[in-house]
mmCIF file of N, CA and C in Angstrom:
data_model
loop_
_atom_site.group_PDB
_atom_site.id
_atom_site.type_symbol
_atom_site.label_atom_id
_atom_site.label_comp_id
_atom_site.label_asym_id
_atom_site.label_seq_id
_atom_site.Cartn_x
_atom_site.Cartn_y
_atom_site.Cartn_z
ATOM 1 N N GLN Z 12 2.202 4.194 0.667
ATOM 2 C CA GLN Z 12 2.143 2.915 -0.013
ATOM 3 C C GLN Z 12 2.564 1.783 0.915
ATOM 4 N N ILE Z 13 3.602 2.027 1.685
ATOM 5 C CA ILE Z 13 4.189 0.956 2.477
ATOM 6 C C ILE Z 13 3.220 0.386 3.511
ATOM 7 N N LEU Z 14 2.373 1.224 4.057
ATOM 8 C CA LEU Z 14 1.479 0.785 5.126
ATOM 9 C C LEU Z 14 0.018 0.677 4.694
ATOM 10 N N ARG Z 15 -0.248 0.700 3.425
ATOM 11 C CA ARG Z 15 -1.636 0.742 2.959
ATOM 12 C C ARG Z 15 -2.435 -0.506 3.324
ATOM 13 N N HIS Z 16 -1.771 -1.636 3.521
ATOM 14 C CA HIS Z 16 -2.473 -2.875 3.862
ATOM 15 C C HIS Z 16 -2.400 -3.191 5.359
ATOM 16 N N SER Z 17 -1.893 -2.271 6.138
ATOM 17 C CA SER Z 17 -1.778 -2.532 7.576
ATOM 18 C C SER Z 17 -3.145 -2.402 8.246
ATOM 19 N N ARG Z 18 -3.281 -3.063 9.368
ATOM 20 C CA ARG Z 18 -4.527 -2.967 10.133
ATOM 21 C C ARG Z 18 -4.657 -1.566 10.705
ATOM 22 N N ALA Z 19 -5.840 -1.043 10.722
ATOM 23 C CA ALA Z 19 -6.080 0.332 11.169
ATOM 24 C C ALA Z 19 -5.652 0.563 12.613
ATOM 25 N N ASN Z 20 -5.851 -0.411 13.483
ATOM 26 C CA ASN Z 20 -5.537 -0.227 14.900
ATOM 27 C C ASN Z 20 -4.158 -0.754 15.297
ATOM 28 N N ALA Z 21 -3.369 -1.193 14.349
ATOM 29 C CA ALA Z 21 -2.042 -1.729 14.641
ATOM 30 C C ALA Z 21 -1.031 -0.602 14.826
ATOM 31 N N THR Z 22 -0.046 -0.826 15.687
ATOM 32 C CA THR Z 22 1.063 0.105 15.840
ATOM 33 C C THR Z 22 1.879 0.075 14.554
ATOM 34 N N LYS Z 23 2.239 1.239 14.053
ATOM 35 C CA LYS Z 23 2.974 1.333 12.787
ATOM 36 C C LYS Z 23 4.440 1.610 13.082
ATOM 37 N N VAL Z 24 5.315 0.703 12.625
ATOM 38 C CA VAL Z 24 6.753 0.829 12.834
ATOM 39 C C VAL Z 24 7.455 0.492 11.528
ATOM 40 N N ILE Z 25 8.453 1.301 11.189
ATOM 41 C CA ILE Z 25 9.273 1.038 10.007
ATOM 42 C C ILE Z 25 10.726 0.945 10.445
ATOM 43 N N PHE Z 26 11.421 -0.080 9.951
ATOM 44 C CA PHE Z 26 12.858 -0.224 10.164
ATOM 45 C C PHE Z 26 13.537 0.048 8.835
ATOM 46 N N LEU Z 27 14.277 1.130 8.775
ATOM 47 C CA LEU Z 27 15.007 1.491 7.563
ATOM 48 C C LEU Z 27 16.449 1.024 7.733
ATOM 49 N N ILE Z 28 16.835 0.057 6.922
ATOM 50 C CA ILE Z 28 18.178 -0.514 6.983
ATOM 51 C C ILE Z 28 18.879 -0.164 5.681
ATOM 52 N N THR Z 29 20.047 0.481 5.796
ATOM 53 C CA THR Z 29 20.691 1.029 4.604
ATOM 54 C C THR Z 29 22.209 1.069 4.752
ATOM 55 N N ASP Z 30 22.883 1.219 3.620
ATOM 56 C CA ASP Z 30 24.321 1.455 3.649
ATOM 57 C C ASP Z 30 24.600 2.911 3.989
ATOM 58 N N GLY Z 31 23.546 3.686 4.153
ATOM 59 C CA GLY Z 31 23.691 5.072 4.580
ATOM 60 C C GLY Z 31 23.587 6.101 3.481
ATOM 61 N N TYR Z 32 23.358 5.673 2.256
ATOM 62 C CA TYR Z 32 23.230 6.616 1.147
ATOM 63 C C TYR Z 32 21.909 6.374 0.427
ATOM 64 N N SER Z 33 21.111 7.426 0.291
ATOM 65 C CA SER Z 33 19.830 7.274 -0.404
ATOM 66 C C SER Z 33 20.055 7.282 -1.908
ATOM 67 N N ASN Z 34 19.176 6.589 -2.608
ATOM 68 C CA ASN Z 34 19.231 6.504 -4.067
ATOM 69 C C ASN Z 34 17.942 7.085 -4.621
ATOM 70 N N GLY Z 35 17.992 8.242 -5.211
ATOM 71 C CA GLY Z 35 16.803 8.763 -5.854
ATOM 72 C C GLY Z 35 16.064 9.830 -5.085
ATOM 73 N N GLY Z 36 16.759 10.777 -4.558
ATOM 74 C CA GLY Z 36 16.077 11.884 -3.902
ATOM 75 C C GLY Z 36 16.211 11.870 -2.398
ATOM 76 N N ASP Z 37 15.679 12.900 -1.790
ATOM 77 C CA ASP Z 37 15.766 13.092 -0.353
ATOM 78 C C ASP Z 37 14.593 12.390 0.332
ATOM 79 N N PRO Z 38 14.850 11.359 1.141
ATOM 80 C CA PRO Z 38 13.760 10.622 1.789
ATOM 81 C C PRO Z 38 13.231 11.283 3.067
ATOM 82 N N ARG Z 39 13.865 12.361 3.513
ATOM 83 C CA ARG Z 39 13.465 12.975 4.783
ATOM 84 C C ARG Z 39 12.037 13.518 4.781
ATOM 85 N N PRO Z 40 11.546 14.146 3.709
ATOM 86 C CA PRO Z 40 10.147 14.605 3.736
ATOM 87 C C PRO Z 40 9.137 13.454 3.887
ATOM 88 N N VAL Z 41 9.418 12.331 3.257
ATOM 89 C CA VAL Z 41 8.531 11.166 3.384
ATOM 90 C C VAL Z 41 8.568 10.654 4.815
ATOM 91 N N ALA Z 42 9.757 10.585 5.400
ATOM 92 C CA ALA Z 42 9.881 10.139 6.790
ATOM 93 C C ALA Z 42 9.123 11.082 7.721
ATOM 94 N N ALA Z 43 9.228 12.379 7.493
ATOM 95 C CA ALA Z 43 8.521 13.350 8.328
ATOM 96 C C ALA Z 43 7.007 13.161 8.216
ATOM 97 N N ALA Z 44 6.514 12.926 7.013
ATOM 98 C CA ALA Z 44 5.072 12.714 6.822
ATOM 99 C C ALA Z 44 4.608 11.447 7.538
ATOM 100 N N LEU Z 45 5.424 10.395 7.490
ATOM 101 C CA LEU Z 45 5.082 9.157 8.189
ATOM 102 C C LEU Z 45 5.056 9.367 9.704
ATOM 103 N N ARG Z 46 6.049 10.078 10.219
ATOM 104 C CA ARG Z 46 6.069 10.350 11.662
ATOM 105 C C ARG Z 46 4.847 11.158 12.077
ATOM 106 N N GLU Z 47 4.441 12.106 11.248
ATOM 107 C CA GLU Z 47 3.242 12.909 11.540
ATOM 108 C C GLU Z 47 1.987 12.050 11.595
ATOM 109 N N ARG Z 48 1.988 10.950 10.880
ATOM 110 C CA ARG Z 48 0.848 10.013 10.895
ATOM 111 C C ARG Z 48 0.969 8.997 12.026
ATOM 112 N N GLY Z 49 1.990 9.160 12.874
ATOM 113 C CA GLY Z 49 2.135 8.279 14.032
ATOM 114 C C GLY Z 49 3.007 7.066 13.820
ATOM 115 N N VAL Z 50 3.708 7.016 12.695
ATOM 116 C CA VAL Z 50 4.591 5.881 12.422
ATOM 117 C C VAL Z 50 5.905 6.091 13.165
ATOM 118 N N GLU Z 51 6.354 5.050 13.863
ATOM 119 C CA GLU Z 51 7.641 5.090 14.557
ATOM 120 C C GLU Z 51 8.706 4.585 13.589
ATOM 121 N N ILE Z 52 9.789 5.355 13.416
ATOM 122 C CA ILE Z 52 10.828 5.003 12.446
ATOM 123 C C ILE Z 52 12.148 4.758 13.150
ATOM 124 N N PHE Z 53 12.697 3.567 12.911
ATOM 125 C CA PHE Z 53 14.030 3.211 13.369
ATOM 126 C C PHE Z 53 14.941 3.206 12.149
ATOM 127 N N THR Z 54 16.131 3.780 12.275
ATOM 128 C CA THR Z 54 17.094 3.737 11.177
ATOM 129 C C THR Z 54 18.342 2.998 11.631
ATOM 130 N N LEU Z 55 18.899 2.222 10.731
ATOM 131 C CA LEU Z 55 20.127 1.479 10.992
ATOM 132 C C LEU Z 55 20.996 1.614 9.758
ATOM 133 N N GLY Z 56 22.174 2.186 9.926
ATOM 134 C CA GLY Z 56 23.033 2.417 8.778
ATOM 135 C C GLY Z 56 24.502 2.224 9.086
ATOM 136 N N ILE Z 57 25.282 2.238 8.047
ATOM 137 C CA ILE Z 57 26.734 2.110 8.138
ATOM 138 C C ILE Z 57 27.320 3.482 8.437
ATOM 139 N N TRP Z 58 28.280 3.526 9.343
ATOM 140 C CA TRP Z 58 28.859 4.762 9.857
ATOM 141 C C TRP Z 58 29.370 5.701 8.766
ATOM 142 N N GLN Z 59 29.911 5.177 7.689
ATOM 143 C CA GLN Z 59 30.483 6.018 6.648
ATOM 144 C C GLN Z 59 29.411 6.649 5.749
ATOM 145 N N GLY Z 60 28.162 6.320 5.961
ATOM 146 C CA GLY Z 60 27.078 6.828 5.122
ATOM 147 C C GLY Z 60 26.656 8.235 5.511
ATOM 148 N N ASN Z 61 25.479 8.618 5.072
ATOM 149 C CA ASN Z 61 24.938 9.940 5.343
ATOM 150 C C ASN Z 61 24.269 9.915 6.721
ATOM 151 N N ILE Z 62 25.059 10.130 7.745
ATOM 152 C CA ILE Z 62 24.609 10.026 9.130
ATOM 153 C C ILE Z 62 23.514 11.041 9.429
ATOM 154 N N ARG Z 63 23.645 12.256 8.950
ATOM 155 C CA ARG Z 63 22.652 13.304 9.207
ATOM 156 C C ARG Z 63 21.290 12.890 8.661
ATOM 157 N N GLU Z 64 21.268 12.317 7.470
ATOM 158 C CA GLU Z 64 20.012 11.898 6.863
ATOM 159 C C GLU Z 64 19.336 10.805 7.702
ATOM 160 N N LEU Z 65 20.111 9.824 8.143
ATOM 161 C CA LEU Z 65 19.558 8.755 8.983
ATOM 162 C C LEU Z 65 19.016 9.315 10.290
ATOM 163 N N HIS Z 66 19.763 10.215 10.903
ATOM 164 C CA HIS Z 66 19.362 10.843 12.156
ATOM 165 C C HIS Z 66 18.072 11.635 11.960
ATOM 166 N N ASP Z 67 17.987 12.375 10.872
ATOM 167 C CA ASP Z 67 16.808 13.193 10.601
ATOM 168 C C ASP Z 67 15.553 12.351 10.381
ATOM 169 N N MET Z 68 15.693 11.178 9.805
ATOM 170 C CA MET Z 68 14.528 10.346 9.510
ATOM 171 C C MET Z 68 14.012 9.594 10.730
ATOM 172 N N ALA Z 69 14.869 9.325 11.691
ATOM 173 C CA ALA Z 69 14.484 8.531 12.853
ATOM 174 C C ALA Z 69 13.508 9.287 13.753
ATOM 175 N N SER Z 70 12.686 8.519 14.460
ATOM 176 C CA SER Z 70 11.760 9.089 15.432
ATOM 177 C C SER Z 70 12.515 9.576 16.660
ATOM 178 N N HIS Z 71 11.811 10.315 17.507
ATOM 179 C CA HIS Z 71 12.383 10.787 18.775
ATOM 180 C C HIS Z 71 12.096 9.762 19.863
ATOM 181 N N PRO Z 72 12.947 9.591 20.842
ATOM 182 C CA PRO Z 72 14.266 10.191 20.961
ATOM 183 C C PRO Z 72 15.244 9.541 19.986
ATOM 184 N N LYS Z 73 16.051 10.356 19.365
ATOM 185 C CA LYS Z 73 16.954 9.903 18.297
ATOM 186 C C LYS Z 73 17.913 8.809 18.771
ATOM 187 N N ASP Z 74 18.415 8.924 19.997
ATOM 188 C CA ASP Z 74 19.398 7.941 20.470
ATOM 189 C C ASP Z 74 18.782 6.549 20.667
ATOM 190 N N GLN Z 75 17.472 6.445 20.644
ATOM 191 C CA GLN Z 75 16.800 5.155 20.758
ATOM 192 C C GLN Z 75 16.208 4.685 19.433
ATOM 193 N N HIS Z 76 16.373 5.492 18.381
ATOM 194 C CA HIS Z 76 15.794 5.150 17.088
ATOM 195 C C HIS Z 76 16.786 5.174 15.921
ATOM 196 N N CYS Z 77 17.981 5.678 16.145
ATOM 197 C CA CYS Z 77 18.990 5.764 15.082
ATOM 198 C C CYS Z 77 20.233 4.999 15.524
ATOM 199 N N TYR Z 78 20.575 3.968 14.764
ATOM 200 C CA TYR Z 78 21.715 3.116 15.106
ATOM 201 C C TYR Z 78 22.710 3.105 13.951
ATOM 202 N N LEU Z 79 23.969 3.217 14.304
ATOM 203 C CA LEU Z 79 25.036 3.218 13.309
ATOM 204 C C LEU Z 79 26.041 2.125 13.648
ATOM 205 N N VAL Z 80 26.450 1.381 12.643
ATOM 206 C CA VAL Z 80 27.483 0.367 12.803
ATOM 207 C C VAL Z 80 28.658 0.746 11.919
ATOM 208 N N HIS Z 81 29.817 0.224 12.237
ATOM 209 C CA HIS Z 81 31.031 0.639 11.535
ATOM 210 C C HIS Z 81 31.256 -0.053 10.195
ATOM 211 N N ASN Z 82 30.687 -1.233 10.019
ATOM 212 C CA ASN Z 82 30.904 -1.963 8.773
ATOM 213 C C ASN Z 82 29.825 -3.041 8.624
ATOM 214 N N PHE Z 83 29.831 -3.716 7.490
ATOM 215 C CA PHE Z 83 28.806 -4.722 7.235
ATOM 216 C C PHE Z 83 28.954 -5.942 8.136
ATOM 217 N N ALA Z 84 30.164 -6.268 8.569
ATOM 218 C CA ALA Z 84 30.349 -7.395 9.483
ATOM 219 C C ALA Z 84 29.667 -7.105 10.818
ATOM 220 N N GLU Z 85 29.802 -5.894 11.315
ATOM 221 C CA GLU Z 85 29.142 -5.510 12.561
ATOM 222 C C GLU Z 85 27.620 -5.511 12.375
ATOM 223 N N PHE Z 86 27.170 -5.062 11.223
ATOM 224 C CA PHE Z 86 25.745 -5.082 10.914
ATOM 225 C C PHE Z 86 25.216 -6.512 10.928
ATOM 226 N N GLU Z 87 25.947 -7.416 10.294
ATOM 227 C CA GLU Z 87 25.526 -8.821 10.248
ATOM 228 C C GLU Z 87 25.462 -9.412 11.647
ATOM 229 N N ALA Z 88 26.442 -9.100 12.491
ATOM 230 C CA ALA Z 88 26.449 -9.611 13.865
ATOM 231 C C ALA Z 88 25.243 -9.078 14.639
ATOM 232 N N LEU Z 89 24.921 -7.813 14.452
ATOM 233 C CA LEU Z 89 23.771 -7.211 15.113
ATOM 234 C C LEU Z 89 22.468 -7.860 14.630
ATOM 235 N N ALA Z 90 22.346 -8.083 13.343
ATOM 236 C CA ALA Z 90 21.154 -8.710 12.784
ATOM 237 C C ALA Z 90 20.997 -10.143 13.318
ATOM 238 N N ARG Z 91 22.088 -10.879 13.374
ATOM 239 C CA ARG Z 91 22.025 -12.253 13.905
ATOM 240 C C ARG Z 91 21.577 -12.248 15.368
ATOM 241 N N ARG Z 92 22.121 -11.318 16.144
ATOM 242 C CA ARG Z 92 21.745 -11.204 17.551
ATOM 243 C C ARG Z 92 20.266 -10.859 17.691
ATOM 244 N N ALA Z 93 19.778 -9.941 16.864
ATOM 245 C CA ALA Z 93 18.367 -9.560 16.915
ATOM 246 C C ALA Z 93 17.455 -10.723 16.567
ATOM 247 N N LEU Z 94 17.847 -11.532 15.599
ATOM 248 C CA LEU Z 94 17.026 -12.663 15.195
ATOM 249 C C LEU Z 94 16.967 -13.739 16.261
ATOM 250 N N HIS Z 95 18.010 -13.867 17.053
ATOM 251 C CA HIS Z 95 18.060 -14.918 18.067
ATOM 252 C C HIS Z 95 17.555 -14.455 19.421
ATOM 253 N N GLU Z 96 17.427 -13.164 19.607
ATOM 254 C CA GLU Z 96 16.910 -12.657 20.882
ATOM 255 C C GLU Z 96 15.494 -12.203 20.679
#
């Protein structure tokens, strides 16, 4: 559903930003299906969340696609930096 309106020849990238806890089931099978279709997945979550789940959903190499911050203030600082760079 998320990429149904995307251009056929466009690179597909998803940024999953979360407090680290999924609501409503295990999202890992959906992430795996997206990766199989060539979608690159970046995950960004809060350290106290479900780190394994975020790591599992991210594309390879994991250390370049899965980012963890310690709190929401650090997340906000990272987001501000990304918007300005």
